[in-house]
């Protein structure tokens, strides 16, 4: 975002932005870009330590920052967020908190844990959008940005539920974009590929596979905010050539090819396609 863009961003998305998953990685980069543009922030994350660090960096730009340490899989989490923002005019909601919190083959997994994956990626963002986007529509300005994933384009082992909810996010974002486009409320699903975030580094992904693109969180955030006015779905440019994005009649071979690449990314060499280790 250039300095010339900042007044327009404040008019469209200010005075407050809510960022779920705003403590590190892409979420923290969103926060820093918006703080530089003069937009006040509500940062939400589960761990208070990293959340506080990002909030302090954002405050250096002179704006207000509220920190909410909330577990977004907790049914009470949405009520906490609503209670903490009742006095604010929120012009932008960024939901960057979607993750695969239960990486297991479906029949071996825990249904309650899979439900948390659904709640984090579907139930909670829908509740927040329903709450914050209504006033945006009434004011005829605002924005909603949802972090998507290439996982939502193809099935993958130990990601059957996560891939399904990410496919839902894309179709939902397209429908919401249609409903709000005439009300000057921007909607975008920003589709991420492999990104060098702290979370992915903790998992131990192999980022050095020859020919595999890896995005930088700051680049992803800049691109996402630049594309937000154009909706409804944008794949981060570094991953625009990913084979998962191209429809093919042989879905079995496409899924197996993607699975083999995932094994390289995870640094393992399973002897059977069903031996895929969890990604996180």
GROMACS .gro file of C-alpha atoms in nm:
model
  280
    1UNK     CA    1   0.000   0.000   0.000
    2UNK     CA    2   0.144   0.338  -0.096
    3UNK     CA    3   0.102   0.659   0.103
    4UNK     CA    4  -0.127   0.787  -0.174
    5UNK     CA    5  -0.369   0.501  -0.103
    6UNK     CA    6  -0.400   0.564   0.271
    7UNK     CA    7  -0.684   0.823   0.274
    8UNK     CA    8  -0.894   0.603   0.044
    9UNK     CA    9  -0.828   0.300   0.265
   10UNK     CA   10  -0.933   0.493   0.574
   11UNK     CA   11  -1.258   0.602   0.407
   12UNK     CA   12  -1.344   0.251   0.286
   13UNK     CA   13  -1.218   0.036   0.573
   14UNK     CA   14  -1.178   0.262   0.876
   15UNK     CA   15  -1.184   0.365   1.144
   16UNK     CA   16  -1.142   0.015   1.295
   17UNK     CA   17  -1.037  -0.320   1.152
   18UNK     CA   18  -1.082  -0.654   1.327
   19UNK     CA   19  -0.816  -0.916   1.248
   20UNK     CA   20  -0.875  -1.270   1.369
   21UNK     CA   21  -0.544  -1.453   1.368
   22UNK     CA   22  -0.355  -1.126   1.391
   23UNK     CA   23  -0.060  -1.219   1.611
   24UNK     CA   24   0.199  -1.353   1.366
   25UNK     CA   25   0.268  -1.446   1.006
   26UNK     CA   26   0.030  -1.309   0.744
   27UNK     CA   27  -0.209  -1.177   1.010
   28UNK     CA   28   0.061  -0.967   1.172
   29UNK     CA   29   0.160  -0.828   0.833
   30UNK     CA   30  -0.202  -0.729   0.765
   31UNK     CA   31  -0.202  -0.551   1.100
   32UNK     CA   32   0.118  -0.359   1.032
   33UNK     CA   33   0.001  -0.245   0.688
   34UNK     CA   34  -0.329  -0.120   0.824
   35UNK     CA   35  -0.166   0.049   1.124
   36UNK     CA   36   0.064   0.239   0.886
   37UNK     CA   37  -0.247   0.352   0.696
   38UNK     CA   38  -0.395   0.500   1.014
   39UNK     CA   39  -0.660   0.237   1.079
   40UNK     CA   40  -0.721   0.133   1.440
   41UNK     CA   41  -0.703  -0.237   1.514
   42UNK     CA   42  -0.865  -0.512   1.715
   43UNK     CA   43  -0.621  -0.804   1.709
   44UNK     CA   44  -0.749  -1.149   1.803
   45UNK     CA   45  -0.542  -1.459   1.869
   46UNK     CA   46  -0.528  -1.746   2.113
   47UNK     CA   47  -0.180  -1.683   2.258
   48UNK     CA   48  -0.143  -1.352   2.445
   49UNK     CA   49   0.237  -1.334   2.413
   50UNK     CA   50   0.271  -1.306   2.033
   51UNK     CA   51  -0.049  -1.101   2.027
   52UNK     CA   52   0.101  -0.843   2.262
   53UNK     CA   53   0.421  -0.821   2.058
   54UNK     CA   54   0.237  -0.746   1.734
   55UNK     CA   55   0.006  -0.499   1.908
   56UNK     CA   56   0.303  -0.306   2.044
   57UNK     CA   57   0.461  -0.285   1.699
   58UNK     CA   58   0.134  -0.152   1.555
   59UNK     CA   59   0.097   0.110   1.828
   60UNK     CA   60   0.424   0.265   1.714
   61UNK     CA   61   0.230   0.409   1.417
   62UNK     CA   62   0.010   0.613   1.652
   63UNK     CA   63  -0.322   0.435   1.625
   64UNK     CA   64  -0.529   0.252   1.882
   65UNK     CA   65  -0.494  -0.125   1.922
   66UNK     CA   66  -0.706  -0.359   2.129
   67UNK     CA   67  -0.585  -0.710   2.210
   68UNK     CA   68  -0.827  -0.999   2.253
   69UNK     CA   69  -0.686  -1.336   2.358
   70UNK     CA   70  -0.972  -1.559   2.241
   71UNK     CA   71  -0.996  -1.922   2.142
   72UNK     CA   72  -1.196  -1.907   1.818
   73UNK     CA   73  -1.300  -2.271   1.852
   74UNK     CA   74  -1.473  -2.189   2.182
   75UNK     CA   75  -1.849  -2.130   2.135
   76UNK     CA   76  -1.817  -1.833   2.373
   77UNK     CA   77  -1.546  -1.670   2.160
   78UNK     CA   78  -1.777  -1.479   1.927
   79UNK     CA   79  -1.971  -1.333   2.220
   80UNK     CA   80  -1.641  -1.214   2.373
   81UNK     CA   81  -1.545  -1.041   2.050
   82UNK     CA   82  -1.884  -0.875   2.009
   83UNK     CA   83  -1.881  -0.753   2.370
   84UNK     CA   84  -1.532  -0.606   2.329
   85UNK     CA   85  -1.621  -0.413   2.011
   86UNK     CA   86  -1.972  -0.281   2.075
   87UNK     CA   87  -1.846   0.079   2.092
   88UNK     CA   88  -1.648   0.058   1.766
   89UNK     CA   89  -1.729   0.132   1.405
   90UNK     CA   90  -1.567  -0.163   1.229
   91UNK     CA   91  -1.505  -0.115   0.859
   92UNK     CA   92  -1.292  -0.421   0.788
   93UNK     CA   93  -1.299  -0.781   0.905
   94UNK     CA   94  -1.003  -1.003   0.820
   95UNK     CA   95  -1.043  -1.369   0.915
   96UNK     CA   96  -0.696  -1.516   0.899
   97UNK     CA   97  -0.746  -1.777   1.170
   98UNK     CA   98  -0.846  -2.081   0.964
   99UNK     CA   99  -0.619  -2.379   1.026
  100UNK     CA  100  -0.620  -2.757   1.038
  101UNK     CA  101  -0.630  -2.814   1.413
  102UNK     CA  102  -0.687  -3.190   1.383
  103UNK     CA  103  -0.468  -3.355   1.122
  104UNK     CA  104  -0.574  -3.719   1.111
  105UNK     CA  105  -0.722  -3.970   0.872
  106UNK     CA  106  -1.095  -3.930   0.904
  107UNK     CA  107  -1.187  -4.275   1.037
  108UNK     CA  108  -0.904  -4.263   1.292
  109UNK     CA  109  -0.980  -3.909   1.408
  110UNK     CA  110  -1.198  -3.770   1.683
  111UNK     CA  111  -1.531  -3.632   1.563
  112UNK     CA  112  -1.530  -3.364   1.833
  113UNK     CA  113  -1.187  -3.250   1.719
  114UNK     CA  114  -1.305  -3.244   1.357
  115UNK     CA  115  -1.598  -3.031   1.472
  116UNK     CA  116  -1.346  -2.778   1.604
  117UNK     CA  117  -1.192  -2.761   1.255
  118UNK     CA  118  -1.540  -2.685   1.120
  119UNK     CA  119  -1.610  -2.429   1.392
  120UNK     CA  120  -1.280  -2.247   1.341
  121UNK     CA  121  -1.313  -2.233   0.964
  122UNK     CA  122  -1.690  -2.209   0.912
  123UNK     CA  123  -1.904  -2.149   1.220
  124UNK     CA  124  -1.703  -1.870   1.381
  125UNK     CA  125  -1.624  -1.666   1.067
  126UNK     CA  126  -1.987  -1.683   0.954
  127UNK     CA  127  -2.104  -1.554   1.292
  128UNK     CA  128  -1.850  -1.270   1.285
  129UNK     CA  129  -1.936  -1.174   0.928
  130UNK     CA  130  -2.308  -1.176   1.007
  131UNK     CA  131  -2.240  -0.939   1.299
  132UNK     CA  132  -1.988  -0.698   1.144
  133UNK     CA  133  -2.094  -0.689   0.777
  134UNK     CA  134  -2.454  -0.588   0.850
  135UNK     CA  135  -2.353  -0.238   0.964
  136UNK     CA  136  -2.106  -0.218   0.675
  137UNK     CA  137  -2.390  -0.280   0.431
  138UNK     CA  138  -2.600  -0.012   0.604
  139UNK     CA  139  -2.312   0.239   0.583
  140UNK     CA  140  -2.240   0.133   0.224
  141UNK     CA  141  -1.870   0.084   0.282
  142UNK     CA  142  -1.640  -0.176   0.431
  143UNK     CA  143  -1.461  -0.501   0.355
  144UNK     CA  144  -1.438  -0.870   0.446
  145UNK     CA  145  -1.126  -1.072   0.370
  146UNK     CA  146  -1.111  -1.447   0.430
  147UNK     CA  147  -0.788  -1.645   0.417
  148UNK     CA  148  -0.833  -1.949   0.192
  149UNK     CA  149  -0.607  -2.235   0.100
  150UNK     CA  150  -0.506  -2.436  -0.204
  151UNK     CA  151  -0.607  -2.735   0.010
  152UNK     CA  152  -0.965  -2.642  -0.076
  153UNK     CA  153  -0.910  -2.730  -0.443
  154UNK     CA  154  -0.814  -3.097  -0.398
  155UNK     CA  155  -0.863  -3.366  -0.140
  156UNK     CA  156  -0.559  -3.466   0.064
  157UNK     CA  157  -0.486  -3.729   0.327
  158UNK     CA  158  -0.534  -3.613   0.685
  159UNK     CA  159  -0.691  -3.297   0.548
  160UNK     CA  160  -1.026  -3.439   0.437
  161UNK     CA  161  -1.230  -3.217   0.671
  162UNK     CA  162  -0.997  -2.916   0.642
  163UNK     CA  163  -0.998  -2.932   0.262
  164UNK     CA  164  -1.376  -2.953   0.268
  165UNK     CA  165  -1.419  -2.644   0.483
  166UNK     CA  166  -1.174  -2.449   0.268
  167UNK     CA  167  -1.373  -2.543  -0.042
  168UNK     CA  168  -1.679  -2.411   0.139
  169UNK     CA  169  -1.499  -2.083   0.214
  170UNK     CA  170  -1.436  -2.017  -0.154
  171UNK     CA  171  -1.794  -2.079  -0.266
  172UNK     CA  172  -1.931  -1.885   0.030
  173UNK     CA  173  -1.704  -1.587  -0.047
  174UNK     CA  174  -1.826  -1.580  -0.406
  175UNK     CA  175  -2.189  -1.574  -0.294
  176UNK     CA  176  -2.128  -1.308  -0.030
  177UNK     CA  177  -1.944  -1.096  -0.288
  178UNK     CA  178  -2.249  -1.111  -0.514
  179UNK     CA  179  -2.479  -1.009  -0.230
  180UNK     CA  180  -2.268  -0.713  -0.113
  181UNK     CA  181  -2.111  -0.582  -0.432
  182UNK     CA  182  -2.390  -0.329  -0.493
  183UNK     CA  183  -2.356  -0.204  -0.135
  184UNK     CA  184  -1.988  -0.106  -0.170
  185UNK     CA  185  -1.874  -0.375   0.073
  186UNK     CA  186  -1.570  -0.555  -0.068
  187UNK     CA  187  -1.540  -0.932  -0.024
  188UNK     CA  188  -1.234  -1.144  -0.103
  189UNK     CA  189  -1.114  -1.494  -0.035
  190UNK     CA  190  -0.734  -1.475  -0.052
  191UNK     CA  191  -0.608  -1.822  -0.143
  192UNK     CA  192  -0.271  -1.901   0.015
  193UNK     CA  193  -0.020  -2.162  -0.089
  194UNK     CA  194   0.291  -2.266   0.103
  195UNK     CA  195   0.389  -1.958   0.304
  196UNK     CA  196   0.692  -1.912   0.527
  197UNK     CA  197   0.498  -1.839   0.844
  198UNK     CA  198   0.609  -1.917   1.201
  199UNK     CA  199   0.334  -2.179   1.224
  200UNK     CA  200   0.457  -2.362   0.913
  201UNK     CA  201   0.816  -2.338   1.032
  202UNK     CA  202   0.717  -2.495   1.365
  203UNK     CA  203   0.562  -2.786   1.176
  204UNK     CA  204   0.900  -2.841   1.012
  205UNK     CA  205   0.802  -2.812   0.646
  206UNK     CA  206   1.071  -2.855   0.385
  207UNK     CA  207   1.073  -2.518   0.209
  208UNK     CA  208   1.369  -2.608  -0.012
  209UNK     CA  209   1.208  -2.840  -0.267
  210UNK     CA  210   1.340  -2.740  -0.612
  211UNK     CA  211   1.077  -2.557  -0.811
  212UNK     CA  212   0.826  -2.525  -0.529
  213UNK     CA  213   0.710  -2.164  -0.475
  214UNK     CA  214   0.709  -2.036  -0.118
  215UNK     CA  215   0.545  -1.705  -0.031
  216UNK     CA  216   0.662  -1.444   0.218
  217UNK     CA  217   0.392  -1.330   0.466
  218UNK     CA  218   0.453  -0.960   0.401
  219UNK     CA  219   0.411  -1.009   0.025
  220UNK     CA  220   0.092  -1.209   0.080
  221UNK     CA  221  -0.059  -0.938   0.300
  222UNK     CA  222   0.026  -0.659   0.055
  223UNK     CA  223  -0.121  -0.853  -0.234
  224UNK     CA  224  -0.434  -0.943  -0.041
  225UNK     CA  225  -0.513  -0.586   0.059
  226UNK     CA  226  -0.446  -0.465  -0.294
  227UNK     CA  227  -0.686  -0.724  -0.437
  228UNK     CA  228  -0.960  -0.681  -0.176
  229UNK     CA  229  -1.156  -0.422  -0.380
  230UNK     CA  230  -1.167  -0.658  -0.678
  231UNK     CA  231  -1.296  -0.986  -0.522
  232UNK     CA  232  -1.432  -1.244  -0.498
  233UNK     CA  233  -1.136  -1.489  -0.504
  234UNK     CA  234  -0.767  -1.428  -0.561
  235UNK     CA  235  -0.489  -1.686  -0.554
  236UNK     CA  236  -0.159  -1.542  -0.427
  237UNK     CA  237   0.038  -1.479  -0.745
  238UNK     CA  238   0.333  -1.700  -0.650
  239UNK     CA  239   0.095  -1.998  -0.657
  240UNK     CA  240  -0.120  -1.903  -0.955
  241UNK     CA  241   0.026  -2.188  -1.163
  242UNK     CA  242  -0.044  -2.459  -0.906
  243UNK     CA  243  -0.184  -2.770  -1.081
  244UNK     CA  244  -0.461  -2.793  -0.821
  245UNK     CA  245  -0.623  -2.487  -0.980
  246UNK     CA  246  -0.662  -2.652  -1.319
  247UNK     CA  247  -0.963  -2.875  -1.367
  248UNK     CA  248  -0.883  -3.222  -1.495
  249UNK     CA  249  -1.112  -3.514  -1.578
  250UNK     CA  250  -0.877  -3.758  -1.404
  251UNK     CA  251  -0.931  -3.648  -1.047
  252UNK     CA  252  -0.766  -3.961  -0.906
  253UNK     CA  253  -0.433  -3.886  -1.074
  254UNK     CA  254  -0.455  -3.517  -0.984
  255UNK     CA  255  -0.512  -3.596  -0.616
  256UNK     CA  256  -0.232  -3.855  -0.610
  257UNK     CA  257   0.012  -3.613  -0.776
  258UNK     CA  258  -0.070  -3.349  -0.518
  259UNK     CA  259  -0.029  -3.605  -0.241
  260UNK     CA  260   0.318  -3.702  -0.363
  261UNK     CA  261   0.424  -3.336  -0.359
  262UNK     CA  262   0.291  -3.307  -0.006
  263UNK     CA  263   0.518  -3.590   0.103
  264UNK     CA  264   0.818  -3.400  -0.029
  265UNK     CA  265   0.703  -3.087   0.150
  266UNK     CA  266   0.675  -3.279   0.476
  267UNK     CA  267   1.019  -3.429   0.424
  268UNK     CA  268   0.895  -3.788   0.451
  269UNK     CA  269   0.910  -4.077   0.209
  270UNK     CA  270   0.610  -4.300   0.288
  271UNK     CA  271   0.592  -4.634   0.116
  272UNK     CA  272   0.216  -4.613   0.063
  273UNK     CA  273  -0.004  -4.318  -0.027
  274UNK     CA  274  -0.205  -4.383   0.290
  275UNK     CA  275   0.101  -4.325   0.512
  276UNK     CA  276   0.090  -3.944   0.490
  277UNK     CA  277   0.200  -3.779   0.819
  278UNK     CA  278   0.005  -3.489   0.966
  279UNK     CA  279   0.092  -3.138   0.848
  280UNK     CA  280   0.000  -2.965   1.173
   0.00000   0.00000   0.00000
